[in-house]
Amino acid sequence: MKEEGIDPNVHIYNSAISACARSNLWEKGYELYQEMERVGVKRDVVTYNAVLDAVSSQIPLGRKLFQVGVEKGFYAKVSRLGEHWFELDLHFLSLGGGEIALGWWFEECLVPYLQDTDKLKTVKSISIVTGYGKTRTRGRRFGDDGMRKRCKAMLRFMNIDEHDQTNAGRIHVNKDSLIEEVKKNGGKIIFDLDGYIRWKET
């Protein structure tokens, strides 16, 4: 398109970044994301989902981009913290976006509750909405790699158990397991990133 003098629009950039994500070319995907600003193409929520998918293995960069998306209002409703329930809603995020958001939620949004676990005692439900069916068909990859599978794996690599339940589009976190893990690690959640990346590569 460039060679023929055709200016790519936001949809073309988003598609190209998504292709980079599926081909494990995170640097090229991020380069296209940066290029959009230089050439004056306005990014949208699809852009952020695509680039987060591309850079999901680069946690600091992914977290920085996700925070920009939060500030722009694209992910304003991802985290919901009620008096007696916590919910992380990932059903409209890309797979990489969901990974980044899950780590962000535990390490940033839940910090006040993790540092003072007495606050968690009044919480009756901690759930992660992953989506199911048609909302997740396009996001699945080789080996049935979907949001639910990745979230369950991430929880395992944080040593956090879940409650068994029948809703295939939702994961319920075991509050007692979360409290135990936080106390063991001095008010923090430890995520075995290297182990998780090895798991994804198998």
PDB file of N, CA, C and O in Angstrom, residues 57-59 157 190-202:
ATOM      1  N   SER A  57       4.078 -11.023  26.026  1.00  0.00           N
ATOM      2  CA  SER A  57       5.245 -11.635  26.683  1.00  0.00           C
ATOM      3  C   SER A  57       6.182 -10.582  27.270  1.00  0.00           C
ATOM      4  O   SER A  57       7.096 -10.911  28.031  1.00  0.00           O
ATOM      5  N   GLN A  58       5.958  -9.310  26.932  1.00  0.00           N
ATOM      6  CA  GLN A  58       6.790  -8.201  27.426  1.00  0.00           C
ATOM      7  C   GLN A  58       5.983  -7.475  28.502  1.00  0.00           C
ATOM      8  O   GLN A  58       5.357  -6.442  28.239  1.00  0.00           O
ATOM      9  N   ILE A  59       5.979  -8.015  29.721  1.00  0.00           N
ATOM     10  CA  ILE A  59       5.064  -7.562  30.770  1.00  0.00           C
ATOM     11  C   ILE A  59       5.159  -6.058  31.069  1.00  0.00           C
ATOM     12  O   ILE A  59       4.134  -5.373  31.093  1.00  0.00           O
ATOM     13  N   PHE A 157       0.095 -20.435  38.104  1.00  0.00           N
ATOM     14  CA  PHE A 157       1.455 -19.939  38.246  1.00  0.00           C
ATOM     15  C   PHE A 157       1.563 -18.835  39.299  1.00  0.00           C
ATOM     16  O   PHE A 157       2.656 -18.358  39.586  1.00  0.00           O
ATOM     17  N   ILE A 190       3.126 -13.389  43.765  1.00  0.00           N
ATOM     18  CA  ILE A 190       4.309 -13.720  42.975  1.00  0.00           C
ATOM     19  C   ILE A 190       3.868 -14.516  41.751  1.00  0.00           C
ATOM     20  O   ILE A 190       3.264 -15.587  41.874  1.00  0.00           O
ATOM     21  N   PHE A 191       4.153 -13.982  40.576  1.00  0.00           N
ATOM     22  CA  PHE A 191       3.782 -14.656  39.338  1.00  0.00           C
ATOM     23  C   PHE A 191       5.030 -15.238  38.691  1.00  0.00           C
ATOM     24  O   PHE A 191       5.979 -14.507  38.378  1.00  0.00           O
ATOM     25  N   ASP A 192       5.039 -16.549  38.482  1.00  0.00           N
ATOM     26  CA  ASP A 192       6.169 -17.225  37.846  1.00  0.00           C
ATOM     27  C   ASP A 192       6.065 -17.022  36.330  1.00  0.00           C
ATOM     28  O   ASP A 192       5.553 -17.878  35.597  1.00  0.00           O
ATOM     29  N   LEU A 193       6.547 -15.866  35.867  1.00  0.00           N
ATOM     30  CA  LEU A 193       6.421 -15.507  34.460  1.00  0.00           C
ATOM     31  C   LEU A 193       7.179 -16.474  33.560  1.00  0.00           C
ATOM     32  O   LEU A 193       6.664 -16.909  32.524  1.00  0.00           O
ATOM     33  N   ASP A 194       8.419 -16.819  33.936  1.00  0.00           N
ATOM     34  CA  ASP A 194       9.213 -17.719  33.096  1.00  0.00           C
ATOM     35  C   ASP A 194       8.520 -19.073  32.943  1.00  0.00           C
ATOM     36  O   ASP A 194       8.477 -19.647  31.853  1.00  0.00           O
ATOM     37  N   GLY A 195       7.981 -19.579  34.055  1.00  0.00           N
ATOM     38  CA  GLY A 195       7.270 -20.859  33.999  1.00  0.00           C
ATOM     39  C   GLY A 195       6.040 -20.767  33.117  1.00  0.00           C
ATOM     40  O   GLY A 195       5.725 -21.692  32.361  1.00  0.00           O
ATOM     41  N   TYR A 196       5.351 -19.637  33.202  1.00  0.00           N
ATOM     42  CA  TYR A 196       4.140 -19.454  32.401  1.00  0.00           C
ATOM     43  C   TYR A 196       4.471 -19.375  30.916  1.00  0.00           C
ATOM     44  O   TYR A 196       3.787 -19.973  30.085  1.00  0.00           O
ATOM     45  N   ILE A 197       5.520 -18.659  30.566  1.00  0.00           N
ATOM     46  CA  ILE A 197       5.932 -18.540  29.162  1.00  0.00           C
ATOM     47  C   ILE A 197       6.328 -19.891  28.624  1.00  0.00           C
ATOM     48  O   ILE A 197       5.979 -20.258  27.485  1.00  0.00           O
ATOM     49  N   ARG A 198       7.033 -20.703  29.430  1.00  0.00           N
ATOM     50  CA  ARG A 198       7.400 -22.057  28.987  1.00  0.00           C
ATOM     51  C   ARG A 198       6.145 -22.885  28.754  1.00  0.00           C
ATOM     52  O   ARG A 198       6.062 -23.662  27.804  1.00  0.00           O
ATOM     53  N   TRP A 199       5.139 -22.704  29.628  1.00  0.00           N
ATOM     54  CA  TRP A 199       3.882 -23.437  29.476  1.00  0.00           C
ATOM     55  C   TRP A 199       3.193 -23.064  28.153  1.00  0.00           C
ATOM     56  O   TRP A 199       2.689 -23.920  27.444  1.00  0.00           O
ATOM     57  N   LYS A 200       3.205 -21.771  27.826  1.00  0.00           N
ATOM     58  CA  LYS A 200       2.557 -21.326  26.585  1.00  0.00           C
ATOM     59  C   LYS A 200       3.271 -21.866  25.362  1.00  0.00           C
ATOM     60  O   LYS A 200       2.655 -22.081  24.311  1.00  0.00           O
ATOM     61  N   GLU A 201       4.572 -22.071  25.470  1.00  0.00           N
ATOM     62  CA  GLU A 201       5.342 -22.516  24.309  1.00  0.00           C
ATOM     63  C   GLU A 201       5.202 -24.009  24.044  1.00  0.00           C
ATOM     64  O   GLU A 201       5.566 -24.477  22.976  1.00  0.00           O
ATOM     65  N   THR A 202       4.654 -24.757  25.008  1.00  0.00           N
ATOM     66  CA  THR A 202       4.507 -26.204  24.819  1.00  0.00           C
ATOM     67  C   THR A 202       3.220 -26.536  24.104  1.00  0.00           C
ATOM     68  O   THR A 202       2.301 -25.744  24.049  1.00  0.00           O
TER      69      THR A 202
END
